[in-house]
XYZ file of C-alpha atoms in Angstrom:
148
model
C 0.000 0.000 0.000
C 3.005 1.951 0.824
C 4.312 1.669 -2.957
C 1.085 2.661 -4.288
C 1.342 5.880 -2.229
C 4.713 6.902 -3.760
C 3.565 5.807 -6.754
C 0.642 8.065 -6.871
C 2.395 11.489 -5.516
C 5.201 10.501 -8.419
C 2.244 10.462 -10.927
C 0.114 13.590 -9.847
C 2.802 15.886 -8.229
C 3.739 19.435 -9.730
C 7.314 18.655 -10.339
C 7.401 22.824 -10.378
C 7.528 23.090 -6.970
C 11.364 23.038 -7.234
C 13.725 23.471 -10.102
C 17.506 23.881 -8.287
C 19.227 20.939 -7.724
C 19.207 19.406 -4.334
C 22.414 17.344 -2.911
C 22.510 15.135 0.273
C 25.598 13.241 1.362
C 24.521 9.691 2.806
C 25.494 6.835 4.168
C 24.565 3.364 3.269
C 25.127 1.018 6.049
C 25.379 -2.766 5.328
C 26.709 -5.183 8.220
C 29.959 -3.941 9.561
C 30.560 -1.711 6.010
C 29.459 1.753 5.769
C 29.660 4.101 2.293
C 29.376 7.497 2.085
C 28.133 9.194 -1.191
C 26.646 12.330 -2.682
C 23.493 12.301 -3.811
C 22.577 15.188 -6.108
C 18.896 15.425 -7.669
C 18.314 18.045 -10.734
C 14.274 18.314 -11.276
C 13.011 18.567 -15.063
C 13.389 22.033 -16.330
C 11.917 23.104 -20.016
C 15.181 21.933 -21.395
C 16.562 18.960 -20.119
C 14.594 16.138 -18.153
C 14.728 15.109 -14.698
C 18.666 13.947 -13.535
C 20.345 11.958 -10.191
C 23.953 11.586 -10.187
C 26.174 9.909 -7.336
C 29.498 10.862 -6.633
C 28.994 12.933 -9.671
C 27.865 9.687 -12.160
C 24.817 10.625 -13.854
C 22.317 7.496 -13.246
C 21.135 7.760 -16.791
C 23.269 5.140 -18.885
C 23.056 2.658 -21.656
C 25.450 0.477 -22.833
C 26.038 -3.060 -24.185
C 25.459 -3.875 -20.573
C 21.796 -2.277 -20.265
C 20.052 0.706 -19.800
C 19.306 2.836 -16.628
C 16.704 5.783 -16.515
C 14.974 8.194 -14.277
C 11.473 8.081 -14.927
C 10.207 10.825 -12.449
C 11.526 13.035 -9.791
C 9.244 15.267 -7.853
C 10.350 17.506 -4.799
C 8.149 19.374 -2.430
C 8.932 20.839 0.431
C 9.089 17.948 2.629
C 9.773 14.872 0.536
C 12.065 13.900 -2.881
C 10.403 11.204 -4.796
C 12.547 9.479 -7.579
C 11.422 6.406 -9.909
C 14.329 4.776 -11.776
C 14.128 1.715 -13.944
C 16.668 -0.749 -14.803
C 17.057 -3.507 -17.639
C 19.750 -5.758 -18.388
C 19.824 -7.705 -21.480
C 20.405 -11.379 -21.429
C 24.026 -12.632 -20.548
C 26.325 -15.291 -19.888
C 28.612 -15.436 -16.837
C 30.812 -18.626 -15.482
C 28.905 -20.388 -18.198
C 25.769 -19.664 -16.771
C 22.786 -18.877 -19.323
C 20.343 -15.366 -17.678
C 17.781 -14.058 -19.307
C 16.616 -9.971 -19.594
C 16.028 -9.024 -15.966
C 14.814 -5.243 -14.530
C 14.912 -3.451 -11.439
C 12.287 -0.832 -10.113
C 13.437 1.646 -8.138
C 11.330 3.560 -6.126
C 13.606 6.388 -3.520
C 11.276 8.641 -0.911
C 13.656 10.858 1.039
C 12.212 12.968 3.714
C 13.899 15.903 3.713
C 12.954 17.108 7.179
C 15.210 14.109 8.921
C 17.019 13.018 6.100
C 15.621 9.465 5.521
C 16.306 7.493 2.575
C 13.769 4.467 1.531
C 14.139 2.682 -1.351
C 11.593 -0.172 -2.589
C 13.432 -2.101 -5.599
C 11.548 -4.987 -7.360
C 13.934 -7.467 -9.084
C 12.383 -9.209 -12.071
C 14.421 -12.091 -13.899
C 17.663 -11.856 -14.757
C 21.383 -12.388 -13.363
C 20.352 -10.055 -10.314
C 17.173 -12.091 -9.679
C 19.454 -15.066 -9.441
C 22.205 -13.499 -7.056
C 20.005 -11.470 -5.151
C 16.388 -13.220 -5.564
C 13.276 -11.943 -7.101
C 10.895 -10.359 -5.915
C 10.780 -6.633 -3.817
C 13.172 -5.045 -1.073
C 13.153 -2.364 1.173
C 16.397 -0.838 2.564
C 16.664 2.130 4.864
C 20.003 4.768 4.132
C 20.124 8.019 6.043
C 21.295 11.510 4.588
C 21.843 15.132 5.166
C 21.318 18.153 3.002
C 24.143 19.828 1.591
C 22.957 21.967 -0.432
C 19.316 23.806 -0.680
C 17.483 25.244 -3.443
């Protein structure tokens, strides 16, 4: 119910509400490992669509190896909403046959404490096999670094 929530405020937003970039550093936190990154969100403007880069890498690739996109962003003045999709062509690794896989990506970041959610859904592929189909929730927390 959670995902349809995001999803709807991602559909019926005014992605006007802000147009300067917003950057957070975070921190991802994963067993006794923790990475720091910057996270830097550029809404849609007349000219150029929606953009997230980290560490500076603009999430928006294609390649031999697949394609990545941001679908939406929308920013008010208490959350960031991001959709990102991810497909990855079939492949062969150790001799192993995968087919096409994708990966949802749905990122609500309140901007008030600085928490990160992200909901991915894993369909098919070499991810699905690695780390198993089916939808994940993970929890990273972040602080502004620069305002609008």
């Amino acid at each position: 119910m959670k995902h349809l929530a995001i999803l709807f405020l991602l559909l019926c937003a005014d992605p006007a509400l802000a147009a300067e970039p917003l950057v957070f550093s975070c921190a991802r936190t994963e067993n006794n490992y923790t990475e720091v990154y910057e996270l830097k969100i550029s809404p849609a403007s007349k000219s150029q669509k929606a953009k997230v880069f980290i560490d500076g890498r603009d999430l928006d690739r294609s390649n031999e190896m697949g394609r990545q996109s941001i679908k939406n962003i929308v920013m008010d003045d208490s959350t960031v909403l991001i959709s990102m999709e991810a497909y990855f062509p079939p492949e062969i690794f150790d001799g192993v046959q995968y087919g096409a896989g994708l990966v949802i990506t749905l990122i609500a970041i309140q901007r008030s404490s600085g928490q990160l959610r992200k909901v991915e859904t894993i369909q098919g592929g070499i991810l699905s096999a690695t780390l198993g189909e089916g939808t994940k929730t993970y929890q990273e927390q972040c602080a502004i670094v620069k305002k609008p």
